[in-house]
Amino acid sequence: MSNPGEADATAITSASQLAAWFEAGCKPADEFRIGTEHESFGFTLSGYQPPRYEGGIRPLLETIGAEEGLTPILDRGNPIGLTGKNFSISLEPGGQFELSGGIVGSLHETKAEIDAHIARVHRVAPRLGLGFAPLGFHPTARQEDFDWMPKGRYAIMRAYMPKVGSRGFDMMLRTCTVQANLDFSSEADMVRKMRVGYALQPLATALFANGPFREGKPDGMLSNRAETWLDVDNARSGIPRAVFEEGFGFERYAEYLLDVPMYFVYRDGRYIDVSGRSFRDFMAGSMAGFEGQAPTIGDYADHATTAFPDVRLKRFIETRGADSGNPAMLLAQPALWTGLFYDDAALAAAHALVRDISYEQVIALREAVPRSGLDIAFGKGTLRDLAREVVAIAAEGLRARGRLNAAGEDERLYLAPLQEIADGGPTQAEYWLGRYHGAWHGDVSRIFGEAAF
């Protein structure tokens, strides 16, 4: 993993370079790959508290690194992650453990890396009195119960977040997600995938809802993570209108990013706080503290990581609307989007299904799904009816890919939990609520034992 800001020192001299940076991600369809990232909450086996950095997360990283020969990622001398061959482990602000998986050719390889990560956690965490549970929102802890991880970028965000929204600290400390990273072949391919991705992201949020508890009790939400994102920083999150407008492409997305306020500039191994300032001013040489200095392509690549829309464009597409979940659901998330995006017929069918959905409809769905989930009225039915159609399209896309495992099974098997939900089964959130009102007798702490890897 390269340090921020050091990947490309080419000076930016024109806006056309920004669109070209995205365009450089285009690749032939036979080179398309899959990347999956997922997060989980750490907890102490005694008391189910969020772990501290010292005595908890730090020795966890150090032990894994030593036993597996991984390279530590350091921030001012503090280990904040690990890199291995084709994967990395990193930390979210409250110590959430994130696996950024390898760039792989099939979902069978994704399963293998998730299985390996779970085995890693099982091998090391209990020795340190820790467990890990992949949930969308922390079910019991308050903000003040968390230890902030020692990452310079997070210190800047921590100071800035209260200025722009009421839920920034909740997002940083109390949420976990799973996302798929997928490729595009051309600008037109990117546009179609982005529009399908955005139009269906509320459906994905409903399917993967896994955060019905807040500070020890239900609060009426199915996904507190998704509800949190409604008031984090609307200048950098949500659904950009430009994606649904005529003429959207690399240039329009590059322009959108220029209007996202900056967080930092990375120089000489440290993060310099420029929060709230304009990248346009940076390009013009008029940003305070950097007068006369031209930003680099590396600076812009860093800036691209500080926008948090539900679908994010880099040199690939990130689908970001799902709560973290159990291992089967961690696989179902990339399976859904791989099936929709990586077969031409499936992508065309998905696009036809959503092409008449307006930006305003998508926004309304996004605002409603955290509470109402798949029961929201949609068309002549509900989102659950839409889910059946979408999952069927994804299944056909995976069948057409024909990627088989050693048992001769194709990638459709990873859609099984979504097919069950679409056919009327409970989402993860609904399942946990049933446990809360039934066998748990109102004791939310029981979720740690049942949800843990």
GROMACS .gro file of N, CA and C in nm, residues 268-408:
model
  423
  268ASP      N    1   0.507   1.487   0.325
  268ASP     CA    2   0.618   1.450   0.413
  268ASP      C    3   0.573   1.361   0.529
  269GLY      N    4   0.485   1.265   0.497
  269GLY     CA    5   0.444   1.168   0.597
  269GLY      C    6   0.341   1.216   0.696
  270ARG      N    7   0.278   1.330   0.671
  270ARG     CA    8   0.177   1.377   0.765
  270ARG      C    9   0.058   1.436   0.691
  271TYR      N   10  -0.055   1.432   0.761
  271TYR     CA   11  -0.179   1.487   0.708
  271TYR      C   12  -0.191   1.634   0.750
  272ILE      N   13  -0.207   1.721   0.653
  272ILE     CA   14  -0.224   1.864   0.680
  272ILE      C   15  -0.372   1.897   0.668
  273ASP      N   16  -0.429   1.952   0.773
  273ASP     CA   17  -0.572   1.980   0.778
  273ASP      C   18  -0.607   2.098   0.689
  274VAL      N   19  -0.686   2.070   0.584
  274VAL     CA   20  -0.740   2.177   0.498
  274VAL      C   21  -0.892   2.159   0.489
  275SER      N   22  -0.951   2.104   0.594
  275SER     CA   23  -1.092   2.066   0.590
  275SER      C   24  -1.181   2.184   0.554
  276GLY      N   25  -1.274   2.155   0.464
  276GLY     CA   26  -1.369   2.255   0.419
  276GLY      C   27  -1.322   2.340   0.304
  277ARG      N   28  -1.195   2.331   0.268
  277ARG     CA   29  -1.144   2.414   0.158
  277ARG      C   30  -1.174   2.349   0.023
  278SER      N   31  -1.151   2.424  -0.083
  278SER     CA   32  -1.193   2.383  -0.216
  278SER      C   33  -1.076   2.329  -0.298
  279PHE      N   34  -1.097   2.213  -0.360
  279PHE     CA   35  -0.995   2.161  -0.451
  279PHE      C   36  -0.983   2.250  -0.574
  280ARG      N   37  -1.090   2.319  -0.610
  280ARG     CA   38  -1.082   2.413  -0.721
  280ARG      C   39  -0.981   2.523  -0.690
  281ASP      N   40  -0.986   2.574  -0.565
  281ASP     CA   41  -0.889   2.676  -0.525
  281ASP      C   42  -0.748   2.619  -0.524
  282PHE      N   43  -0.736   2.493  -0.482
  282PHE     CA   44  -0.606   2.426  -0.483
  282PHE      C   45  -0.551   2.422  -0.626
  283MET      N   46  -0.636   2.386  -0.721
  283MET     CA   47  -0.593   2.382  -0.860
  283MET      C   48  -0.557   2.519  -0.914
  284ALA      N   49  -0.627   2.622  -0.864
  284ALA     CA   50  -0.600   2.759  -0.911
  284ALA      C   51  -0.478   2.820  -0.844
  285GLY      N   52  -0.420   2.748  -0.748
  285GLY     CA   53  -0.303   2.800  -0.676
  285GLY      C   54  -0.336   2.903  -0.571
  286SER      N   55  -0.465   2.906  -0.529
  286SER     CA   56  -0.506   3.010  -0.435
  286SER      C   57  -0.554   2.956  -0.301
  287MET      N   58  -0.535   2.827  -0.275
  287MET     CA   59  -0.579   2.773  -0.147
  287MET      C   60  -0.486   2.820  -0.035
  288ALA      N   61  -0.544   2.871   0.070
  288ALA     CA   62  -0.466   2.925   0.181
  288ALA      C   63  -0.367   2.821   0.233
  289GLY      N   64  -0.244   2.862   0.246
  289GLY     CA   65  -0.138   2.774   0.292
  289GLY      C   66  -0.066   2.701   0.181
  290PHE      N   67  -0.126   2.701   0.061
  290PHE     CA   68  -0.066   2.633  -0.053
  290PHE      C   69  -0.064   2.724  -0.175
  291GLU      N   70  -0.059   2.855  -0.151
  291GLU     CA   71  -0.061   2.951  -0.260
  291GLU      C   72   0.054   2.924  -0.358
  292GLY      N   73   0.020   2.923  -0.486
  292GLY     CA   74   0.120   2.902  -0.589
  292GLY      C   75   0.162   2.759  -0.610
  293GLN      N   76   0.106   2.666  -0.532
  293GLN     CA   77   0.141   2.526  -0.547
  293GLN      C   78   0.034   2.452  -0.627
  294ALA      N   79   0.075   2.372  -0.720
  294ALA     CA   80  -0.018   2.292  -0.799
  294ALA      C   81  -0.040   2.158  -0.730
  295PRO      N   82  -0.165   2.115  -0.716
  295PRO     CA   83  -0.188   1.980  -0.663
  295PRO      C   84  -0.141   1.875  -0.761
  296THR      N   85  -0.120   1.755  -0.712
  296THR     CA   86  -0.078   1.644  -0.796
  296THR      C   87  -0.195   1.549  -0.821
  297ILE      N   88  -0.175   1.460  -0.917
  297ILE     CA   89  -0.274   1.356  -0.939
  297ILE      C   90  -0.292   1.272  -0.813
  298GLY      N   91  -0.183   1.252  -0.738
  298GLY     CA   92  -0.194   1.180  -0.612
  298GLY      C   93  -0.283   1.251  -0.512
  299ASP      N   94  -0.276   1.386  -0.509
  299ASP     CA   95  -0.364   1.463  -0.422
  299ASP      C   96  -0.510   1.441  -0.461
  300TYR      N   97  -0.535   1.439  -0.592
  300TYR     CA   98  -0.673   1.420  -0.637
  300TYR      C   99  -0.721   1.278  -0.607
  301ALA      N  100  -0.633   1.180  -0.622
  301ALA     CA  101  -0.670   1.043  -0.588
  301ALA      C  102  -0.705   1.032  -0.440
  302ASP      N  103  -0.628   1.101  -0.355
  302ASP     CA  104  -0.661   1.106  -0.212
  302ASP      C  105  -0.798   1.169  -0.191
  303HIS      N  106  -0.821   1.280  -0.260
  303HIS     CA  107  -0.947   1.352  -0.245
  303HIS      C  108  -1.065   1.264  -0.285
  304ALA      N  109  -1.046   1.181  -0.388
  304ALA     CA  110  -1.154   1.093  -0.433
  304ALA      C  111  -1.198   0.996  -0.323
  305THR      N  112  -1.107   0.965  -0.229
  305THR     CA  113  -1.141   0.873  -0.120
  305THR      C  114  -1.217   0.942  -0.009
  306THR      N  115  -1.230   1.075  -0.013
  306THR     CA  116  -1.298   1.148   0.093
  306THR      C  117  -1.442   1.183   0.056
  307ALA      N  118  -1.486   1.142  -0.063
  307ALA     CA  119  -1.628   1.149  -0.097
  307ALA      C  120  -1.691   1.016  -0.060
  308PHE      N  121  -1.812   1.020  -0.003
  308PHE     CA  122  -1.874   0.898   0.049
  308PHE      C  123  -2.013   0.874  -0.011
  309PRO      N  124  -2.029   0.885  -0.142
  309PRO     CA  125  -2.160   0.856  -0.200
  309PRO      C  126  -2.192   0.707  -0.190
  310ASP      N  127  -2.319   0.673  -0.213
  310ASP     CA  128  -2.362   0.534  -0.200
  310ASP      C  129  -2.297   0.443  -0.303
  311VAL      N  130  -2.261   0.499  -0.418
  311VAL     CA  131  -2.180   0.429  -0.517
  311VAL      C  132  -2.065   0.524  -0.551
  312ARG      N  133  -1.943   0.477  -0.535
  312ARG     CA  134  -1.828   0.568  -0.552
  312ARG      C  135  -1.745   0.524  -0.672
  313LEU      N  136  -1.710   0.624  -0.751
  313LEU     CA  137  -1.624   0.598  -0.866
  313LEU      C  138  -1.480   0.632  -0.831
  314LYS      N  139  -1.392   0.536  -0.856
  314LYS     CA  140  -1.248   0.560  -0.858
  314LYS      C  141  -1.202   0.512  -0.995
  315ARG      N  142  -1.101   0.427  -0.999
  315ARG     CA  143  -1.072   0.360  -1.126
  315ARG      C  144  -1.145   0.227  -1.133
  316PHE      N  145  -1.243   0.213  -1.051
  316PHE     CA  146  -1.338   0.104  -1.046
  316PHE      C  147  -1.461   0.160  -0.976
  317ILE      N  148  -1.564   0.080  -0.963
  317ILE     CA  149  -1.690   0.124  -0.901
  317ILE      C  150  -1.708   0.052  -0.769
  318GLU      N  151  -1.737   0.127  -0.664
  318GLU     CA  152  -1.762   0.071  -0.532
  318GLU      C  153  -1.912   0.080  -0.502
  319THR      N  154  -1.975  -0.033  -0.470
  319THR     CA  155  -2.114  -0.033  -0.425
  319THR      C  156  -2.114  -0.037  -0.272
  320ARG      N  157  -2.171   0.067  -0.208
  320ARG     CA  158  -2.142   0.094  -0.068
  320ARG      C  159  -2.265   0.098   0.024
  321GLY      N  160  -2.381   0.052  -0.023
  321GLY     CA  161  -2.504   0.075   0.053
  321GLY      C  162  -2.545  -0.033   0.150
  322ALA      N  163  -2.461  -0.135   0.174
  322ALA     CA  164  -2.503  -0.250   0.254
  322ALA      C  165  -2.441  -0.251   0.392
  323ASP      N  166  -2.519  -0.299   0.489
  323ASP     CA  167  -2.466  -0.328   0.622
  323ASP      C  168  -2.376  -0.450   0.615
  324SER      N  169  -2.274  -0.453   0.701
  324SER     CA  170  -2.196  -0.575   0.717
  324SER      C  171  -2.287  -0.685   0.771
  325GLY      N  172  -2.245  -0.810   0.750
  325GLY     CA  173  -2.333  -0.919   0.793
  325GLY      C  174  -2.260  -1.050   0.807
  326ASN      N  175  -2.337  -1.154   0.824
  326ASN     CA  176  -2.278  -1.286   0.846
  326ASN      C  177  -2.201  -1.331   0.721
  327PRO      N  178  -2.117  -1.434   0.732
  327PRO     CA  179  -2.033  -1.472   0.618
  327PRO      C  180  -2.108  -1.496   0.489
  328ALA      N  181  -2.226  -1.556   0.497
  328ALA     CA  182  -2.304  -1.579   0.375
  328ALA      C  183  -2.346  -1.448   0.311
  329MET      N  184  -2.380  -1.349   0.393
  329MET     CA  185  -2.421  -1.219   0.339
  329MET      C  186  -2.301  -1.139   0.291
  330LEU      N  187  -2.185  -1.159   0.351
  330LEU     CA  188  -2.064  -1.094   0.301
  330LEU      C  189  -2.033  -1.141   0.159
  331LEU      N  190  -2.065  -1.264   0.129
  331LEU     CA  191  -2.047  -1.317  -0.007
  331LEU      C  192  -2.162  -1.276  -0.099
  332ALA      N  193  -2.282  -1.266  -0.044
  332ALA     CA  194  -2.398  -1.233  -0.126
  332ALA      C  195  -2.388  -1.093  -0.183
  333GLN      N  196  -2.322  -1.002  -0.111
  333GLN     CA  197  -2.314  -0.864  -0.159
  333GLN      C  198  -2.233  -0.855  -0.289
  334PRO      N  199  -2.109  -0.903  -0.294
  334PRO     CA  200  -2.039  -0.901  -0.424
  334PRO      C  201  -2.105  -0.991  -0.527
  335ALA      N  202  -2.172  -1.099  -0.484
  335ALA     CA  203  -2.240  -1.186  -0.579
  335ALA      C  204  -2.352  -1.111  -0.651
  336LEU      N  205  -2.428  -1.032  -0.577
  336LEU     CA  206  -2.537  -0.955  -0.636
  336LEU      C  207  -2.485  -0.863  -0.746
  337TRP      N  208  -2.382  -0.785  -0.713
  337TRP     CA  209  -2.336  -0.684  -0.808
  337TRP      C  210  -2.252  -0.746  -0.920
  338THR      N  211  -2.181  -0.853  -0.892
  338THR     CA  212  -2.109  -0.922  -1.000
  338THR      C  213  -2.209  -0.978  -1.101
  339GLY      N  214  -2.315  -1.039  -1.052
  339GLY     CA  215  -2.416  -1.092  -1.141
  339GLY      C  216  -2.483  -0.986  -1.226
  340LEU      N  217  -2.507  -0.870  -1.168
  340LEU     CA  218  -2.572  -0.761  -1.241
  340LEU      C  219  -2.476  -0.691  -1.337
  341PHE      N  220  -2.351  -0.675  -1.299
  341PHE     CA  221  -2.257  -0.590  -1.374
  341PHE      C  222  -2.173  -0.665  -1.478
  342TYR      N  223  -2.147  -0.793  -1.456
  342TYR     CA  224  -2.045  -0.860  -1.537
  342TYR      C  225  -2.101  -0.952  -1.646
  343ASP      N  226  -2.228  -0.938  -1.676
  343ASP     CA  227  -2.287  -1.006  -1.791
  343ASP      C  228  -2.370  -0.902  -1.866
  344ASP      N  229  -2.345  -0.888  -1.996
  344ASP     CA  230  -2.411  -0.782  -2.074
  344ASP      C  231  -2.563  -0.794  -2.070
  345ALA      N  232  -2.614  -0.915  -2.083
  345ALA     CA  233  -2.759  -0.932  -2.083
  345ALA      C  234  -2.819  -0.898  -1.947
  346ALA      N  235  -2.750  -0.938  -1.840
  346ALA     CA  236  -2.799  -0.907  -1.706
  346ALA      C  237  -2.797  -0.756  -1.681
  347LEU      N  238  -2.689  -0.691  -1.721
  347LEU     CA  239  -2.680  -0.546  -1.701
  347LEU      C  240  -2.789  -0.474  -1.781
  348ALA      N  241  -2.814  -0.520  -1.903
  348ALA     CA  242  -2.919  -0.459  -1.984
  348ALA      C  243  -3.056  -0.480  -1.919
  349ALA      N  244  -3.080  -0.598  -1.864
  349ALA     CA  245  -3.208  -0.625  -1.799
  349ALA      C  246  -3.225  -0.541  -1.673
  350ALA      N  247  -3.117  -0.527  -1.596
  350ALA     CA  248  -3.124  -0.445  -1.475
  350ALA      C  249  -3.147  -0.298  -1.511
  351HIS      N  250  -3.079  -0.253  -1.615
  351HIS     CA  251  -3.095  -0.115  -1.659
  351HIS      C  252  -3.239  -0.090  -1.706
  352ALA      N  253  -3.296  -0.185  -1.780
  352ALA     CA  254  -3.434  -0.170  -1.826
  352ALA      C  255  -3.530  -0.165  -1.709
  353LEU      N  256  -3.498  -0.239  -1.604
  353LEU     CA  257  -3.585  -0.244  -1.486
  353LEU      C  258  -3.591  -0.111  -1.413
  354VAL      N  259  -3.481  -0.033  -1.417
  354VAL     CA  260  -3.475   0.088  -1.334
  354VAL      C  261  -3.464   0.217  -1.415
  355ARG      N  262  -3.463   0.209  -1.548
  355ARG     CA  263  -3.432   0.329  -1.625
  355ARG      C  264  -3.536   0.439  -1.610
  356ASP      N  265  -3.659   0.404  -1.571
  356ASP     CA  266  -3.762   0.507  -1.555
  356ASP      C  267  -3.772   0.558  -1.412
  357ILE      N  268  -3.687   0.508  -1.323
  357ILE     CA  269  -3.687   0.558  -1.185
  357ILE      C  270  -3.616   0.694  -1.184
  358SER      N  271  -3.680   0.793  -1.126
  358SER     CA  272  -3.623   0.928  -1.123
  358SER      C  273  -3.529   0.945  -1.005
  359TYR      N  274  -3.450   1.048  -1.015
  359TYR     CA  275  -3.362   1.083  -0.903
  359TYR      C  276  -3.443   1.104  -0.776
  360GLU      N  277  -3.555   1.173  -0.788
  360GLU     CA  278  -3.638   1.202  -0.669
  360GLU      C  279  -3.693   1.073  -0.607
  361GLN      N  280  -3.729   0.976  -0.690
  361GLN     CA  281  -3.776   0.848  -0.637
  361GLN      C  282  -3.666   0.774  -0.562
  362VAL      N  283  -3.546   0.778  -0.618
  362VAL     CA  284  -3.434   0.710  -0.551
  362VAL      C  285  -3.406   0.774  -0.416
  363ILE      N  286  -3.408   0.907  -0.412
  363ILE     CA  287  -3.386   0.977  -0.285
  363ILE      C  288  -3.494   0.939  -0.184
  364ALA      N  289  -3.620   0.935  -0.227
  364ALA     CA  290  -3.729   0.901  -0.136
  364ALA      C  291  -3.712   0.759  -0.082
  365LEU      N  292  -3.671   0.665  -0.169
  365LEU     CA  293  -3.648   0.529  -0.124
  365LEU      C  294  -3.533   0.523  -0.024
  366ARG      N  295  -3.427   0.594  -0.055
  366ARG     CA  296  -3.310   0.593   0.033
  366ARG      C  297  -3.346   0.642   0.172
  367GLU      N  298  -3.433   0.743   0.180
  367GLU     CA  299  -3.471   0.798   0.310
  367GLU      C  300  -3.566   0.706   0.386
  368ALA      N  301  -3.641   0.621   0.313
  368ALA     CA  302  -3.741   0.537   0.378
  368ALA      C  303  -3.690   0.400   0.419
  369VAL      N  304  -3.591   0.345   0.346
  369VAL     CA  305  -3.553   0.206   0.372
  369VAL      C  306  -3.490   0.181   0.508
  370PRO      N  307  -3.419   0.275   0.571
  370PRO     CA  308  -3.363   0.239   0.702
  370PRO      C  309  -3.467   0.194   0.803
  371ARG      N  310  -3.588   0.249   0.792
  371ARG     CA  311  -3.694   0.212   0.886
  371ARG      C  312  -3.787   0.104   0.830
  372SER      N  313  -3.823   0.115   0.704
  372SER     CA  314  -3.929   0.031   0.649
  372SER      C  315  -3.879  -0.087   0.567
  373GLY      N  316  -3.754  -0.085   0.524
  373GLY     CA  317  -3.696  -0.199   0.456
  373GLY      C  318  -3.771  -0.242   0.332
  374LEU      N  319  -3.787  -0.372   0.316
  374LEU     CA  320  -3.846  -0.428   0.194
  374LEU      C  321  -3.996  -0.411   0.186
  375ASP      N  322  -4.059  -0.358   0.290
  375ASP     CA  323  -4.205  -0.340   0.289
  375ASP      C  324  -4.249  -0.213   0.218
  376ILE      N  325  -4.156  -0.130   0.175
  376ILE     CA  326  -4.190  -0.005   0.109
  376ILE      C  327  -4.263  -0.033  -0.022
  377ALA      N  328  -4.369   0.041  -0.048
  377ALA     CA  329  -4.441   0.028  -0.174
  377ALA      C  330  -4.350   0.071  -0.289
  378PHE      N  331  -4.352  -0.010  -0.395
  378PHE     CA  332  -4.273   0.022  -0.514
  378PHE      C  333  -4.347  -0.032  -0.635
  379GLY      N  334  -4.376   0.057  -0.731
  379GLY     CA  335  -4.451   0.015  -0.848
  379GLY      C  336  -4.585  -0.040  -0.807
  380LYS      N  337  -4.618  -0.160  -0.857
  380LYS     CA  338  -4.745  -0.223  -0.823
  380LYS      C  339  -4.733  -0.316  -0.703
  381GLY      N  340  -4.614  -0.317  -0.639
  381GLY     CA  341  -4.594  -0.406  -0.526
  381GLY      C  342  -4.509  -0.339  -0.420
  382THR      N  343  -4.404  -0.410  -0.377
  382THR     CA  344  -4.313  -0.361  -0.275
  382THR      C  345  -4.169  -0.381  -0.321
  383LEU      N  346  -4.076  -0.331  -0.240
  383LEU     CA  347  -3.936  -0.354  -0.272
  383LEU      C  348  -3.902  -0.503  -0.270
  384ARG      N  349  -3.974  -0.581  -0.192
  384ARG     CA  350  -3.947  -0.725  -0.192
  384ARG      C  351  -3.980  -0.787  -0.328
  385ASP      N  352  -4.085  -0.737  -0.392
  385ASP     CA  353  -4.116  -0.784  -0.527
  385ASP      C  354  -4.005  -0.746  -0.623
  386LEU      N  355  -3.953  -0.623  -0.611
  386LEU     CA  356  -3.840  -0.582  -0.694
  386LEU      C  357  -3.719  -0.671  -0.666
  387ALA      N  358  -3.699  -0.707  -0.539
  387ALA     CA  359  -3.586  -0.791  -0.502
  387ALA      C  360  -3.590  -0.924  -0.576
  388ARG      N  361  -3.708  -0.984  -0.590
  388ARG     CA  362  -3.717  -1.112  -0.660
  388ARG      C  363  -3.670  -1.098  -0.805
  389GLU      N  364  -3.710  -0.989  -0.870
  389GLU     CA  365  -3.668  -0.968  -1.009
  389GLU      C  366  -3.518  -0.943  -1.018
  390VAL      N  367  -3.466  -0.860  -0.929
  390VAL     CA  368  -3.324  -0.825  -0.935
  390VAL      C  369  -3.236  -0.944  -0.904
  391VAL      N  370  -3.271  -1.021  -0.803
  391VAL     CA  371  -3.192  -1.138  -0.767
  391VAL      C  372  -3.196  -1.241  -0.880
  392ALA      N  373  -3.310  -1.254  -0.946
  392ALA     CA  374  -3.319  -1.347  -1.059
  392ALA      C  375  -3.229  -1.302  -1.174
  393ILE      N  376  -3.224  -1.172  -1.199
  393ILE     CA  377  -3.135  -1.121  -1.304
  393ILE      C  378  -2.989  -1.148  -1.266
  394ALA      N  379  -2.953  -1.121  -1.141
  394ALA     CA  380  -2.816  -1.145  -1.096
  394ALA      C  381  -2.780  -1.293  -1.108
  395ALA      N  382  -2.875  -1.380  -1.074
  395ALA     CA  383  -2.849  -1.524  -1.083
  395ALA      C  384  -2.822  -1.565  -1.228
  396GLU      N  385  -2.899  -1.509  -1.321
  396GLU     CA  386  -2.876  -1.542  -1.461
  396GLU      C  387  -2.740  -1.489  -1.507
  397GLY      N  388  -2.702  -1.370  -1.457
  397GLY     CA  389  -2.570  -1.317  -1.490
  397GLY      C  390  -2.458  -1.405  -1.440
  398LEU      N  391  -2.472  -1.458  -1.320
  398LEU     CA  392  -2.369  -1.547  -1.265
  398LEU      C  393  -2.368  -1.681  -1.338
  399ARG      N  394  -2.487  -1.730  -1.376
  399ARG     CA  395  -2.491  -1.855  -1.453
  399ARG      C  396  -2.416  -1.837  -1.585
  400ALA      N  397  -2.438  -1.723  -1.649
  400ALA     CA  398  -2.374  -1.699  -1.779
  400ALA      C  399  -2.222  -1.688  -1.766
  401ARG      N  400  -2.173  -1.640  -1.650
  401ARG     CA  401  -2.027  -1.631  -1.630
  401ARG      C  402  -1.963  -1.769  -1.628
  402GLY      N  403  -2.034  -1.866  -1.571
  402GLY     CA  404  -1.985  -2.002  -1.574
  402GLY      C  405  -1.858  -2.028  -1.495
  403ARG      N  406  -1.838  -1.955  -1.387
  403ARG     CA  407  -1.719  -1.978  -1.303
  403ARG      C  408  -1.751  -2.087  -1.201
  404LEU      N  409  -1.682  -2.199  -1.211
  404LEU     CA  410  -1.714  -2.315  -1.128
  404LEU      C  411  -1.613  -2.336  -1.016
  405ASN      N  412  -1.661  -2.388  -0.904
  405ASN     CA  413  -1.570  -2.428  -0.796
  405ASN      C  414  -1.532  -2.575  -0.815
  406ALA      N  415  -1.457  -2.628  -0.719
  406ALA     CA  416  -1.407  -2.765  -0.732
  406ALA      C  417  -1.520  -2.867  -0.736
  407ALA      N  418  -1.636  -2.831  -0.680
  407ALA     CA  419  -1.751  -2.921  -0.680
  407ALA      C  420  -1.837  -2.907  -0.805
  408GLY      N  421  -1.794  -2.819  -0.898
  408GLY     CA  422  -1.869  -2.799  -1.020
  408GLY      C  423  -1.986  -2.703  -1.007
   0.00000   0.00000   0.00000
